[in-house]
Amino acid sequence: MELQGQMLIGHQQVMGKSGGTHAINPATGEKMEPFYGFATPDDTDRACVLAYQAFDAYRQTTLADRAAFLEAIADQIMAIGPALIARAHLETGLPVARLEGERGRTVNQLRLFAQVVRDGHWLNATLDSVLPERTPPRPDLRMQKIPLGPVAVFGASNFPLAFSVAGGDTASALAAGCPVVVKAHNAHLGTSELVGRAIQKAVIACNMPEGTFSMVIGAGAEVGQQLVAHPVIQAVGFTGSRNGGLALVNTANARKVPIPVYAEMSAINPVYLLKNSLSQQAAQLAQQFIDSLTLGAGQFCTNPGLVLLEKGAAADQFIEAAKTAVAAKAAATMLTPGIYSAYASGCDKLQQQPQVSVLGKGLPGSAPNTACAMISSCDAETFMRNHALQDEVFGPSSLIILCDDMAQMLEVTSHLEGQLTATIHADAADYDEARVLLHKLETKAGRVLFNGFPTGVEVCHAMVHGGPFPSTSDSRSTSVGATAIDRFLRPVCYQAVPAALLPQGLQDHNPWQLMRTVDGKLKL
Amino acid sequence: MELQGQMLIGHQQVMGKSGGTHAINPATGEKMEPFYGFATPDDTDRACVLAYQAFDAYRQTTLADRAAFLEAIADQIMAIGPALIARAHLETGLPVARLEGERGRTVNQLRLFAQVVRDGHWLNATLDSVLPERTPPRPDLRMQKIPLGPVAVFGASNFPLAFSVAGGDTASALAAGCPVVVKAHNAHLGTSELVGRAIQKAVIACNMPEGTFSMVIGAGAEVGQQLVAHPVIQAVGFTGSRNGGLALVNTANARKVPIPVYAEMSAINPVYLLKNSLSQQAAQLAQQFIDSLTLGAGQFCTNPGLVLLEKGAAADQFIEAAKTAVAAKAAATMLTPGIYSAYASGCDKLQQQPQVSVLGKGLPGSAPNTACAMISSCDAETFMRNHALQDEVFGPSSLIILCDDMAQMLEVTSHLEGQLTATIHADAADYDEARVLLHKLETKAGRVLFNGFPTGVEVCHAMVHGGPFPSTSDSRSTSVGATAIDRFLRPVCYQAVPAALLPQGLQDHNPWQLMRTVDGKLKL
């Protein structure tokens, strides 16, 4: 399919008339065809109004029909074939194998949500029996969750498939029964157009209401701000920078009717190397650390940007091995020229901080926009004194904190901002200390992992990709995994509603075979 | 027990030194003894710091111990005996029988949350199995919810027991594992002291950490603002006015680390009388409506402040009967002089609105602060043109909207702000219209009820006392019922955590016998 440079508004393809742009191939710095037109305010408004008009019919689709629609989106994405991977590769500089894996994750995510929709446990169907003999009598009370309304989704630059047009936010919002208006990321406009068309085809093939999905394109913040301020939009999913996320939060809070914004923003993902584990395998851990740090040019929300360990021989050995490992790492193309220049200036700023030493760097790159990995270190006192050292440098940069002892490692932990992940390397001899650390870290992060590295976010039921502010704007939620659907729901109680008028999930004979809470007990 | 005029900070009784006040008997306008001192900034800070220090130990109490603590609070409240009811009656003007009922609700609520804690379903324990053969292998992933941290609670004037010091917010936050700092409501300081001491006794008797509960006293907004801005406070529960709630929301959003505020603010709770139901029982509905309107001097969040019906003979009959019924209603003492004067000026303002007719009033009162009920009416066009007619008049005032037909009733519904409740009176001949209305109202309200009146909020599993903005600041939550606990929790994922270090609820052998989601399926 030829790319057209068009937005997708309901059933239509629309060429934006308010200026526009080209995608850039970061590996060459060259503009890519076609030209993409930006939405006029009317275009964005039309997408929102269509979403509003679709909401009632879409939310009342059966669980089976909605699940089939999610699966149809997955099928349509696969049906694009290699053209999708080829375009995404050119637009993002990400390797083909990685993008194929990411496509698999994207369609599996849609299929997981199809299963979640069918199971219906997200409805939280709850029934309390009438108690006619009580004084006063208790009426019949039933509760289920319903979708919030149209959702605005802002894709991430670093996951052009799994966190973009048909990514986790879109999949979970559609699963919840919310129409979606996506603002495409300008870093991968062709990829977005291809995926957007796949969703549009699925909408039409499955007879979903026209406004169930739209995708608009725009420069910088304008179209995004208009979306979040639009009265019909009822929630926002965002993955990106802290500044970008907070700007949307402020807009949402200033609305006449404020709405929730689920912004996944920034984290430095501390990795703790406890002493017995470290002394057993310092060199091996160093290699794994550098591999994780440089994966995807370090462009993961969960990139290990901070390493904590106790001073000593094992730490020295770890550092020496990390220097060697990083020195062998080739420079890698970053997603966009803007991300590359932010990375370069982040590294410069870090090198200029007092008492921070650069330990080593990767091989320099000659092509445009290639990031060279960097590891630095400082002592714990320096880190605690200088809050700038907690700023995320998006890319393959990590800071190693040398602590005097475990007590100081815990003190540093108390100074940390909220994180998406925290990692502990520990063997059995470290468990007493690991236990204390785990109790502290669970209050600081959304995911705590042992003896691994945080890059790699499984899409499953138990995943939490979230965490305390500023890693996200709402620590009560996850943007990955089955429970991401909960972000777009709210409960409604039905009191003494006649049987003929009850929502299906709450009817006595349980036609959808849901697990329900009946008088406080879960049952089929 | 003699009242001391003291705050409760951890294990101590503390006399505030920053000015102070007396409670007022609204029935006489007289000051009541003792004098209550207001918190200095240091007092409030101390309560917060103690809560922070208590958090780790309190959140790690066993489910059994925490449940027993909630039950001990209930027992200590009952042990106060008639002195509690007597003081609350003098401070609020609410009848003794109502206060006895409210006490029953308060202790039952604590006991319900004890049961909720024991069941442990709120932990959302979720396990995904390791898949070692997959490429890449899937690690062991487990998830549970943990408490957010210390919670600030602001009690309501209109429920001096069930929504105050040991009310729903406190009970659900303590159940979640969050220490609580209450700001006592100045309208019932003696009641607050008695209940606060009961909780303090339970903290000591159950060996809970000292800062698990504190109660501070302060003038107007100052102490409240300090609490919400305090860095250790992680969430806020509030029931009160829209202005008060929004002020706390703004403070919470402006923090360096923003926190959630669950503010239950205002609603006018529309009641729809569909034509067949109305024509069958116009006079009876009118009497029930006036009884509900004047219950507790109309001082319910769920008071029926708006009635919608179609013009015609049945509507005329309803209005005539309502006039008769309201004319027989005695004036009733309101909770505070401030609430009375706000009610009086709200009624004045309503009478001055163009095209609004006063239909009838209750008997005038001679004692101080007694509210005289008022019913008024206007046509649907007038209502939709004038947004001021949606302002809540807290007290026994209701506005009857005369609609031309069902289509216009739906049009009015589209104009309504978010509501706590919406009520439909319908008999079988009305079901086609009721179905359309129900679908619309579930997007406008947290609870939709049939053939009853909205005053009366059951404490059970299926209750939702919440709703879209501005009825609350967060439509995704309820402040009454078992799921109120969810407001104070966030999920944490444990990846590849060694068995020896896993939280108990996530251990393989399921020592707490929780219902858990294992590989996507709920099981014991």
PDB file of N, CA and C in Angstrom, chain B residues 38-108:
ATOM      1  N   PHE B  38      -6.402  25.250  68.595  1.00  0.00           N
ATOM      2  CA  PHE B  38      -6.013  24.919  67.221  1.00  0.00           C
ATOM      3  C   PHE B  38      -4.544  24.513  67.143  1.00  0.00           C
ATOM      4  N   ALA B  39      -4.259  23.648  66.189  1.00  0.00           N
ATOM      5  CA  ALA B  39      -2.898  23.132  65.988  1.00  0.00           C
ATOM      6  C   ALA B  39      -1.951  24.239  65.541  1.00  0.00           C
ATOM      7  N   THR B  40      -0.766  24.236  66.097  1.00  0.00           N
ATOM      8  CA  THR B  40       0.318  25.022  65.510  1.00  0.00           C
ATOM      9  C   THR B  40       0.852  24.236  64.307  1.00  0.00           C
ATOM     10  N   PRO B  41       1.602  24.909  63.431  1.00  0.00           N
ATOM     11  CA  PRO B  41       2.219  24.157  62.322  1.00  0.00           C
ATOM     12  C   PRO B  41       3.062  22.989  62.832  1.00  0.00           C
ATOM     13  N   ASP B  42       3.701  23.155  63.977  1.00  0.00           N
ATOM     14  CA  ASP B  42       4.492  22.046  64.534  1.00  0.00           C
ATOM     15  C   ASP B  42       3.624  20.862  64.937  1.00  0.00           C
ATOM     16  N   ASP B  43       2.452  21.144  65.483  1.00  0.00           N
ATOM     17  CA  ASP B  43       1.550  20.044  65.863  1.00  0.00           C
ATOM     18  C   ASP B  43       1.175  19.214  64.629  1.00  0.00           C
ATOM     19  N   THR B  44       0.779  19.908  63.574  1.00  0.00           N
ATOM     20  CA  THR B  44       0.363  19.206  62.354  1.00  0.00           C
ATOM     21  C   THR B  44       1.535  18.427  61.772  1.00  0.00           C
ATOM     22  N   ASP B  45       2.693  19.073  61.783  1.00  0.00           N
ATOM     23  CA  ASP B  45       3.880  18.388  61.272  1.00  0.00           C
ATOM     24  C   ASP B  45       4.180  17.133  62.086  1.00  0.00           C
ATOM     25  N   ARG B  46       4.032  17.240  63.397  1.00  0.00           N
ATOM     26  CA  ARG B  46       4.330  16.090  64.255  1.00  0.00           C
ATOM     27  C   ARG B  46       3.390  14.925  63.935  1.00  0.00           C
ATOM     28  N   ALA B  47       2.098  15.237  63.745  1.00  0.00           N
ATOM     29  CA  ALA B  47       1.131  14.182  63.407  1.00  0.00           C
ATOM     30  C   ALA B  47       1.536  13.503  62.090  1.00  0.00           C
ATOM     31  N   CYS B  48       1.968  14.303  61.126  1.00  0.00           N
ATOM     32  CA  CYS B  48       2.353  13.740  59.814  1.00  0.00           C
ATOM     33  C   CYS B  48       3.621  12.895  59.930  1.00  0.00           C
ATOM     34  N   VAL B  49       4.594  13.412  60.666  1.00  0.00           N
ATOM     35  CA  VAL B  49       5.857  12.673  60.797  1.00  0.00           C
ATOM     36  C   VAL B  49       5.625  11.346  61.523  1.00  0.00           C
ATOM     37  N   LEU B  50       4.802  11.378  62.559  1.00  0.00           N
ATOM     38  CA  LEU B  50       4.472  10.120  63.253  1.00  0.00           C
ATOM     39  C   LEU B  50       3.782   9.135  62.305  1.00  0.00           C
ATOM     40  N   ALA B  51       2.896   9.660  61.460  1.00  0.00           N
ATOM     41  CA  ALA B  51       2.211   8.782  60.504  1.00  0.00           C
ATOM     42  C   ALA B  51       3.221   8.155  59.554  1.00  0.00           C
ATOM     43  N   TYR B  52       4.164   8.963  59.113  1.00  0.00           N
ATOM     44  CA  TYR B  52       5.204   8.460  58.217  1.00  0.00           C
ATOM     45  C   TYR B  52       6.031   7.376  58.901  1.00  0.00           C
ATOM     46  N   GLN B  53       6.376   7.656  60.155  1.00  0.00           N
ATOM     47  CA  GLN B  53       7.188   6.670  60.893  1.00  0.00           C
ATOM     48  C   GLN B  53       6.419   5.372  61.144  1.00  0.00           C
ATOM     49  N   ALA B  54       5.106   5.505  61.262  1.00  0.00           N
ATOM     50  CA  ALA B  54       4.289   4.313  61.529  1.00  0.00           C
ATOM     51  C   ALA B  54       4.043   3.472  60.277  1.00  0.00           C
ATOM     52  N   PHE B  55       4.181   4.113  59.112  1.00  0.00           N
ATOM     53  CA  PHE B  55       3.697   3.491  57.877  1.00  0.00           C
ATOM     54  C   PHE B  55       4.272   2.100  57.633  1.00  0.00           C
ATOM     55  N   ASP B  56       5.590   1.990  57.713  1.00  0.00           N
ATOM     56  CA  ASP B  56       6.193   0.705  57.354  1.00  0.00           C
ATOM     57  C   ASP B  56       5.734  -0.421  58.269  1.00  0.00           C
ATOM     58  N   ALA B  57       5.710  -0.161  59.572  1.00  0.00           N
ATOM     59  CA  ALA B  57       5.272  -1.214  60.496  1.00  0.00           C
ATOM     60  C   ALA B  57       3.779  -1.490  60.332  1.00  0.00           C
ATOM     61  N   TYR B  58       2.994  -0.417  60.133  1.00  0.00           N
ATOM     62  CA  TYR B  58       1.550  -0.621  60.043  1.00  0.00           C
ATOM     63  C   TYR B  58       1.176  -1.393  58.778  1.00  0.00           C
ATOM     64  N   ARG B  59       1.825  -1.050  57.653  1.00  0.00           N
ATOM     65  CA  ARG B  59       1.431  -1.727  56.404  1.00  0.00           C
ATOM     66  C   ARG B  59       1.838  -3.196  56.423  1.00  0.00           C
ATOM     67  N   GLN B  60       2.783  -3.540  57.303  1.00  0.00           N
ATOM     68  CA  GLN B  60       3.215  -4.931  57.360  1.00  0.00           C
ATOM     69  C   GLN B  60       2.531  -5.739  58.460  1.00  0.00           C
ATOM     70  N   THR B  61       1.541  -5.146  59.126  1.00  0.00           N
ATOM     71  CA  THR B  61       0.754  -5.949  60.062  1.00  0.00           C
ATOM     72  C   THR B  61       0.054  -7.055  59.281  1.00  0.00           C
ATOM     73  N   THR B  62      -0.234  -8.158  59.960  1.00  0.00           N
ATOM     74  CA  THR B  62      -0.950  -9.236  59.265  1.00  0.00           C
ATOM     75  C   THR B  62      -2.392  -8.807  59.013  1.00  0.00           C
ATOM     76  N   LEU B  63      -3.017  -9.466  58.075  1.00  0.00           N
ATOM     77  CA  LEU B  63      -4.419  -9.156  57.788  1.00  0.00           C
ATOM     78  C   LEU B  63      -5.271  -9.377  59.039  1.00  0.00           C
ATOM     79  N   ALA B  64      -4.952 -10.420  59.777  1.00  0.00           N
ATOM     80  CA  ALA B  64      -5.741 -10.735  60.984  1.00  0.00           C
ATOM     81  C   ALA B  64      -5.592  -9.625  62.030  1.00  0.00           C
ATOM     82  N   ASP B  65      -4.377  -9.149  62.236  1.00  0.00           N
ATOM     83  CA  ASP B  65      -4.159  -8.107  63.241  1.00  0.00           C
ATOM     84  C   ASP B  65      -4.823  -6.790  62.831  1.00  0.00           C
ATOM     85  N   ARG B  66      -4.756  -6.497  61.547  1.00  0.00           N
ATOM     86  CA  ARG B  66      -5.338  -5.234  61.107  1.00  0.00           C
ATOM     87  C   ARG B  66      -6.864  -5.280  61.204  1.00  0.00           C
ATOM     88  N   ALA B  67      -7.418  -6.440  60.881  1.00  0.00           N
ATOM     89  CA  ALA B  67      -8.869  -6.605  61.003  1.00  0.00           C
ATOM     90  C   ALA B  67      -9.300  -6.486  62.465  1.00  0.00           C
ATOM     91  N   ALA B  68      -8.541  -7.097  63.348  1.00  0.00           N
ATOM     92  CA  ALA B  68      -8.877  -7.029  64.780  1.00  0.00           C
ATOM     93  C   ALA B  68      -8.798  -5.585  65.274  1.00  0.00           C
ATOM     94  N   PHE B  69      -7.867  -4.824  64.762  1.00  0.00           N
ATOM     95  CA  PHE B  69      -7.741  -3.413  65.130  1.00  0.00           C
ATOM     96  C   PHE B  69      -8.994  -2.630  64.708  1.00  0.00           C
ATOM     97  N   LEU B  70      -9.477  -2.868  63.491  1.00  0.00           N
ATOM     98  CA  LEU B  70     -10.688  -2.171  63.037  1.00  0.00           C
ATOM     99  C   LEU B  70     -11.880  -2.531  63.929  1.00  0.00           C
ATOM    100  N   GLU B  71     -11.945  -3.798  64.303  1.00  0.00           N
ATOM    101  CA  GLU B  71     -13.040  -4.220  65.190  1.00  0.00           C
ATOM    102  C   GLU B  71     -12.885  -3.609  66.582  1.00  0.00           C
ATOM    103  N   ALA B  72     -11.648  -3.450  67.019  1.00  0.00           N
ATOM    104  CA  ALA B  72     -11.420  -2.828  68.334  1.00  0.00           C
ATOM    105  C   ALA B  72     -11.872  -1.364  68.321  1.00  0.00           C
ATOM    106  N   ILE B  73     -11.672  -0.690  67.198  1.00  0.00           N
ATOM    107  CA  ILE B  73     -12.162   0.691  67.099  1.00  0.00           C
ATOM    108  C   ILE B  73     -13.683   0.709  67.245  1.00  0.00           C
ATOM    109  N   ALA B  74     -14.344  -0.220  66.536  1.00  0.00           N
ATOM    110  CA  ALA B  74     -15.811  -0.296  66.635  1.00  0.00           C
ATOM    111  C   ALA B  74     -16.239  -0.521  68.088  1.00  0.00           C
ATOM    112  N   ASP B  75     -15.566  -1.438  68.755  1.00  0.00           N
ATOM    113  CA  ASP B  75     -15.928  -1.738  70.148  1.00  0.00           C
ATOM    114  C   ASP B  75     -15.709  -0.522  71.047  1.00  0.00           C
ATOM    115  N   GLN B  76     -14.587   0.172  70.834  1.00  0.00           N
ATOM    116  CA  GLN B  76     -14.306   1.350  71.661  1.00  0.00           C
ATOM    117  C   GLN B  76     -15.341   2.451  71.414  1.00  0.00           C
ATOM    118  N   ILE B  77     -15.811   2.566  70.202  1.00  0.00           N
ATOM    119  CA  ILE B  77     -16.845   3.583  69.935  1.00  0.00           C
ATOM    120  C   ILE B  77     -18.130   3.222  70.670  1.00  0.00           C
ATOM    121  N   MET B  78     -18.522   1.957  70.618  1.00  0.00           N
ATOM    122  CA  MET B  78     -19.730   1.533  71.340  1.00  0.00           C
ATOM    123  C   MET B  78     -19.548   1.724  72.850  1.00  0.00           C
ATOM    124  N   ALA B  79     -18.309   1.535  73.321  1.00  0.00           N
ATOM    125  CA  ALA B  79     -18.058   1.627  74.767  1.00  0.00           C
ATOM    126  C   ALA B  79     -18.205   3.059  75.295  1.00  0.00           C
ATOM    127  N   ILE B  80     -18.192   4.041  74.421  1.00  0.00           N
ATOM    128  CA  ILE B  80     -18.411   5.416  74.897  1.00  0.00           C
ATOM    129  C   ILE B  80     -19.818   5.545  75.469  1.00  0.00           C
ATOM    130  N   GLY B  81     -20.734   4.779  74.891  1.00  0.00           N
ATOM    131  CA  GLY B  81     -22.095   4.770  75.399  1.00  0.00           C
ATOM    132  C   GLY B  81     -22.888   6.006  75.012  1.00  0.00           C
ATOM    133  N   PRO B  82     -23.929   6.308  75.786  1.00  0.00           N
ATOM    134  CA  PRO B  82     -24.871   7.368  75.416  1.00  0.00           C
ATOM    135  C   PRO B  82     -24.245   8.768  75.380  1.00  0.00           C
ATOM    136  N   ALA B  83     -23.100   8.947  76.035  1.00  0.00           N
ATOM    137  CA  ALA B  83     -22.474  10.271  76.042  1.00  0.00           C
ATOM    138  C   ALA B  83     -22.139  10.728  74.623  1.00  0.00           C
ATOM    139  N   LEU B  84     -21.811   9.776  73.764  1.00  0.00           N
ATOM    140  CA  LEU B  84     -21.457  10.129  72.378  1.00  0.00           C
ATOM    141  C   LEU B  84     -22.675  10.673  71.639  1.00  0.00           C
ATOM    142  N   ILE B  85     -23.783   9.959  71.812  1.00  0.00           N
ATOM    143  CA  ILE B  85     -25.016  10.380  71.125  1.00  0.00           C
ATOM    144  C   ILE B  85     -25.486  11.728  71.690  1.00  0.00           C
ATOM    145  N   ALA B  86     -25.384  11.886  72.979  1.00  0.00           N
ATOM    146  CA  ALA B  86     -25.851  13.128  73.612  1.00  0.00           C
ATOM    147  C   ALA B  86     -25.046  14.326  73.106  1.00  0.00           C
ATOM    148  N   ARG B  87     -23.728  14.162  73.069  1.00  0.00           N
ATOM    149  CA  ARG B  87     -22.894  15.272  72.613  1.00  0.00           C
ATOM    150  C   ARG B  87     -23.144  15.564  71.126  1.00  0.00           C
ATOM    151  N   ALA B  88     -23.229  14.510  70.315  1.00  0.00           N
ATOM    152  CA  ALA B  88     -23.453  14.707  68.879  1.00  0.00           C
ATOM    153  C   ALA B  88     -24.792  15.401  68.644  1.00  0.00           C
ATOM    154  N   HIS B  89     -25.783  15.038  69.428  1.00  0.00           N
ATOM    155  CA  HIS B  89     -27.103  15.661  69.283  1.00  0.00           C
ATOM    156  C   HIS B  89     -27.021  17.165  69.570  1.00  0.00           C
ATOM    157  N   LEU B  90     -26.324  17.513  70.643  1.00  0.00           N
ATOM    158  CA  LEU B  90     -26.203  18.939  70.980  1.00  0.00           C
ATOM    159  C   LEU B  90     -25.399  19.694  69.926  1.00  0.00           C
ATOM    160  N   GLU B  91     -24.377  19.074  69.404  1.00  0.00           N
ATOM    161  CA  GLU B  91     -23.503  19.771  68.454  1.00  0.00           C
ATOM    162  C   GLU B  91     -24.105  19.907  67.063  1.00  0.00           C
ATOM    163  N   THR B  92     -24.988  18.986  66.681  1.00  0.00           N
ATOM    164  CA  THR B  92     -25.441  18.955  65.278  1.00  0.00           C
ATOM    165  C   THR B  92     -26.927  19.224  65.112  1.00  0.00           C
ATOM    166  N   GLY B  93     -27.675  19.131  66.191  1.00  0.00           N
ATOM    167  CA  GLY B  93     -29.124  19.258  66.057  1.00  0.00           C
ATOM    168  C   GLY B  93     -29.783  18.040  65.431  1.00  0.00           C
ATOM    169  N   LEU B  94     -29.017  17.018  65.091  1.00  0.00           N
ATOM    170  CA  LEU B  94     -29.625  15.817  64.506  1.00  0.00           C
ATOM    171  C   LEU B  94     -30.329  15.024  65.598  1.00  0.00           C
ATOM    172  N   PRO B  95     -31.472  14.418  65.287  1.00  0.00           N
ATOM    173  CA  PRO B  95     -32.241  13.680  66.295  1.00  0.00           C
ATOM    174  C   PRO B  95     -31.450  12.487  66.852  1.00  0.00           C
ATOM    175  N   VAL B  96     -31.744  12.150  68.085  1.00  0.00           N
ATOM    176  CA  VAL B  96     -31.052  11.053  68.764  1.00  0.00           C
ATOM    177  C   VAL B  96     -31.204   9.734  67.993  1.00  0.00           C
ATOM    178  N   ALA B  97     -32.402   9.448  67.521  1.00  0.00           N
ATOM    179  CA  ALA B  97     -32.618   8.169  66.817  1.00  0.00           C
ATOM    180  C   ALA B  97     -31.750   8.104  65.559  1.00  0.00           C
ATOM    181  N   ARG B  98     -31.682   9.204  64.833  1.00  0.00           N
ATOM    182  CA  ARG B  98     -30.840   9.242  63.633  1.00  0.00           C
ATOM    183  C   ARG B  98     -29.388   9.002  64.015  1.00  0.00           C
ATOM    184  N   LEU B  99     -28.937   9.623  65.103  1.00  0.00           N
ATOM    185  CA  LEU B  99     -27.529   9.473  65.494  1.00  0.00           C
ATOM    186  C   LEU B  99     -27.232   8.059  65.973  1.00  0.00           C
ATOM    187  N   GLU B 100     -28.203   7.445  66.632  1.00  0.00           N
ATOM    188  CA  GLU B 100     -28.006   6.039  67.027  1.00  0.00           C
ATOM    189  C   GLU B 100     -27.868   5.153  65.792  1.00  0.00           C
ATOM    190  N   GLY B 101     -28.701   5.417  64.810  1.00  0.00           N
ATOM    191  CA  GLY B 101     -28.598   4.669  63.552  1.00  0.00           C
ATOM    192  C   GLY B 101     -27.250   4.922  62.884  1.00  0.00           C
ATOM    193  N   GLU B 102     -26.824   6.174  62.907  1.00  0.00           N
ATOM    194  CA  GLU B 102     -25.550   6.501  62.267  1.00  0.00           C
ATOM    195  C   GLU B 102     -24.373   5.833  62.986  1.00  0.00           C
ATOM    196  N   ARG B 103     -24.480   5.762  64.305  1.00  0.00           N
ATOM    197  CA  ARG B 103     -23.425   5.057  65.049  1.00  0.00           C
ATOM    198  C   ARG B 103     -23.373   3.584  64.633  1.00  0.00           C
ATOM    199  N   GLY B 104     -24.565   2.982  64.494  1.00  0.00           N
ATOM    200  CA  GLY B 104     -24.622   1.588  64.056  1.00  0.00           C
ATOM    201  C   GLY B 104     -23.958   1.423  62.691  1.00  0.00           C
ATOM    202  N   ARG B 105     -24.250   2.361  61.806  1.00  0.00           N
ATOM    203  CA  ARG B 105     -23.649   2.292  60.477  1.00  0.00           C
ATOM    204  C   ARG B 105     -22.124   2.429  60.550  1.00  0.00           C
ATOM    205  N   THR B 106     -21.686   3.314  61.451  1.00  0.00           N
ATOM    206  CA  THR B 106     -20.245   3.561  61.577  1.00  0.00           C
ATOM    207  C   THR B 106     -19.505   2.319  62.059  1.00  0.00           C
ATOM    208  N   VAL B 107     -20.036   1.674  63.080  1.00  0.00           N
ATOM    209  CA  VAL B 107     -19.334   0.498  63.595  1.00  0.00           C
ATOM    210  C   VAL B 107     -19.491  -0.699  62.639  1.00  0.00           C
ATOM    211  N   ASN B 108     -20.646  -0.780  61.966  1.00  0.00           N
ATOM    212  CA  ASN B 108     -20.793  -1.856  60.972  1.00  0.00           C
ATOM    213  C   ASN B 108     -19.822  -1.663  59.817  1.00  0.00           C
TER     214      ASN B 108
END
